[in-house]
Short mmCIF file of C-alpha atoms in Angstrom, two decimals:
data_model
loop_
_atom_site.label_atom_id
_atom_site.label_comp_id
_atom_site.label_asym_id
_atom_site.label_seq_id
_atom_site.Cartn_x
_atom_site.Cartn_y
_atom_site.Cartn_z
CA MET R 1 -104.55 -213.82 45.14
CA LYS R 2 -101.83 -216.41 45.75
CA SER R 3 -103.09 -218.51 42.86
CA LYS R 4 -102.94 -215.51 40.50
CA LEU R 5 -99.38 -214.74 41.60
CA PHE R 6 -98.45 -218.38 41.12
CA LEU R 7 -99.98 -218.37 37.63
CA VAL R 8 -98.09 -215.19 36.68
CA CYS R 9 -94.83 -216.75 37.91
CA ILE R 10 -95.43 -219.90 35.87
CA ILE R 11 -96.09 -217.84 32.74
CA LEU R 12 -93.12 -215.50 33.21
CA PHE R 13 -90.53 -218.11 34.25
CA PRO R 14 -90.01 -219.57 30.73
CA VAL R 15 -89.81 -216.04 29.31
CA LEU R 16 -87.08 -215.16 31.80
CA LEU R 17 -85.16 -218.32 30.93
CA MET R 18 -85.26 -217.53 27.22
CA ALA R 19 -84.07 -213.99 27.88
CA GLN R 20 -80.85 -215.20 29.48
CA GLU R 21 -77.93 -214.61 27.17
CA ASN R 22 -75.24 -217.23 26.71
CA SER R 23 -72.25 -215.42 28.22
CA SER R 24 -69.64 -217.27 26.14
CA SER R 25 -71.31 -216.56 22.79
CA SER R 26 -72.02 -212.96 23.70
CA LYS R 27 -68.30 -212.19 23.73
CA ILE R 28 -67.45 -213.44 20.23
CA ASN R 29 -68.28 -212.58 16.63
CA LYS R 30 -69.55 -209.05 17.24
CA THR R 31 -69.76 -206.02 14.99
CA ASP R 32 -69.58 -202.35 15.88
CA ARG R 33 -72.16 -199.69 15.03
CA LYS R 34 -70.71 -199.36 11.54
CA GLY R 35 -71.06 -203.10 10.93
CA ARG R 36 -67.32 -203.78 11.19
CA LYS R 37 -66.07 -206.91 12.91
CA THR R 38 -64.74 -206.15 16.37
CA GLY R 39 -63.34 -208.12 19.27
CA TRP R 40 -62.79 -211.87 19.43
CA TRP R 41 -63.95 -213.92 16.44
CA GLN R 42 -64.02 -217.65 15.75
CA TYR R 43 -64.62 -219.43 12.47
CA TYR R 44 -65.45 -223.13 12.25
CA HIS R 45 -64.60 -225.89 9.80
CA ALA R 46 -67.50 -226.66 7.45
CA ASN R 47 -70.13 -228.94 9.01
CA SER R 48 -68.15 -229.06 12.26
CA THR R 49 -68.00 -227.63 15.75
CA THR R 50 -64.19 -227.53 15.59
CA VAL R 51 -62.63 -224.06 15.45
CA ALA R 52 -60.75 -223.44 12.19
CA THR R 53 -59.47 -219.91 12.85
CA GLU R 54 -59.66 -217.48 15.75
CA GLY R 55 -58.39 -214.02 16.53
CA THR R 56 -59.20 -210.39 17.17
CA TYR R 57 -60.63 -207.68 14.94
CA ILE R 58 -60.29 -203.95 15.51
CA LYS R 59 -62.41 -201.69 13.28
CA GLY R 60 -63.01 -204.55 10.84
CA MET R 61 -59.33 -205.48 10.48
CA ARG R 62 -57.49 -208.47 11.91
CA ASP R 63 -55.22 -207.17 14.63
CA GLY R 64 -53.25 -209.16 17.18
CA GLU R 65 -52.66 -212.89 17.49
CA TRP R 66 -54.47 -215.28 15.14
CA LYS R 67 -54.48 -219.06 15.21
CA GLU R 68 -55.49 -221.65 12.65
CA TYR R 69 -56.36 -225.25 13.50
CA THR R 70 -56.70 -228.52 11.59
CA LYS R 71 -60.07 -230.28 11.39
CA ASP R 72 -59.04 -232.45 14.34
CA GLY R 73 -58.29 -229.37 16.47
CA LYS R 74 -54.49 -229.31 16.30
CA LEU R 75 -52.72 -225.97 16.03
CA GLN R 76 -51.55 -225.48 12.44
CA GLN R 77 -50.22 -221.92 12.51
CA VAL R 78 -50.02 -218.93 14.80
CA GLY R 79 -48.98 -215.37 14.15
CA PHE R 80 -49.89 -211.73 14.30
CA PHE R 81 -51.74 -209.23 12.18
CA LYS R 82 -51.48 -205.46 12.35
CA GLU R 83 -54.20 -203.54 10.53
CA ASP R 84 -55.11 -206.69 8.53
CA LYS R 85 -51.51 -207.35 7.37
CA PHE R 86 -49.16 -210.15 8.40
CA SER R 87 -46.82 -208.82 11.08
CA GLY R 88 -44.00 -210.24 13.17
CA THR R 89 -43.21 -213.94 13.42
CA TRP R 90 -45.57 -216.62 12.16
CA LYS R 91 -45.05 -220.25 13.16
CA TYR R 92 -46.30 -223.25 11.20
CA PHE R 93 -46.68 -226.68 12.80
CA ASP R 94 -46.76 -230.29 11.58
CA ALA R 95 -49.34 -232.88 12.66
CA ASN R 96 -47.25 -233.67 15.75
CA GLY R 97 -47.18 -230.06 16.91
CA LYS R 98 -43.55 -229.41 15.96
CA VAL R 99 -42.53 -226.16 14.30
CA VAL R 100 -41.70 -226.77 10.63
CA ASN R 101 -41.41 -223.15 9.52
CA GLU R 102 -41.00 -219.68 11.02
CA ARG R 103 -41.57 -216.62 8.89
CA SER R 104 -41.04 -212.95 9.69
CA TYR R 105 -43.35 -210.30 8.24
CA LYS R 106 -43.43 -206.53 8.15
CA ASP R 107 -46.36 -204.58 6.67
CA GLY R 108 -47.77 -207.79 5.18
CA LYS R 109 -44.57 -208.81 3.37
CA LEU R 110 -41.89 -211.35 4.20
CA ASP R 111 -39.13 -209.43 5.92
CA GLY R 112 -36.31 -211.05 7.85
CA GLU R 113 -35.43 -214.69 8.30
CA ASN R 114 -37.59 -217.55 7.07
CA ARG R 115 -36.50 -220.71 8.90
CA SER R 116 -37.39 -224.26 7.86
CA TYR R 117 -37.01 -227.20 10.26
CA SER R 118 -36.90 -230.98 9.89
CA PRO R 119 -39.49 -233.13 11.71
CA ASP R 120 -36.93 -233.74 14.48
CA GLY R 121 -36.43 -229.99 14.99
CA ASN R 122 -33.12 -229.46 13.19
CA LEU R 123 -32.71 -226.26 11.22
CA LEU R 124 -32.74 -227.11 7.51
CA LYS R 125 -32.66 -223.76 5.76
CA VAL R 126 -32.62 -220.03 6.42
CA THR R 127 -33.81 -217.65 3.73
CA VAL R 128 -33.65 -213.89 4.22
CA PHE R 129 -36.31 -211.54 2.84
CA LYS R 130 -36.55 -207.77 2.62
CA GLY R 131 -39.83 -206.12 1.64
CA GLY R 132 -41.19 -209.39 0.26
CA ASN R 133 -38.16 -210.17 -1.90
CA GLU R 134 -35.54 -212.81 -1.22
CA VAL R 135 -32.13 -211.35 -0.41
CA LYS R 136 -29.45 -213.10 -2.44
CA LYS R 137 -26.28 -213.94 -0.58
#
């Protein structure tokens, strides 16, 4: 009897191991019942394990903070989406991690101040937009 129980355990053990779900991968890149992207998603650079873009989907639309990275893993830009449209302030970074540009969006269009900075952090230029169009001064 003990030998049969031992044999059953040996057979079932590998099956149980394979059934374990990787908890980190189970929380990303999911779809809902309608096939729409939902929750946290990550995209990778081609032929790489380095994350290219990451952010949240709600009902198949980007919503919330999104980040984009260079191939060597440095943050390139960060900003927000609302119902798949650019929203709020987006920041763009140089290779050293310094902000080179800040853009304001509303309903997917440039709206507000667009600020450009020098590599040493000095403000170079401010351009104002309204509804996607530059406001002339």
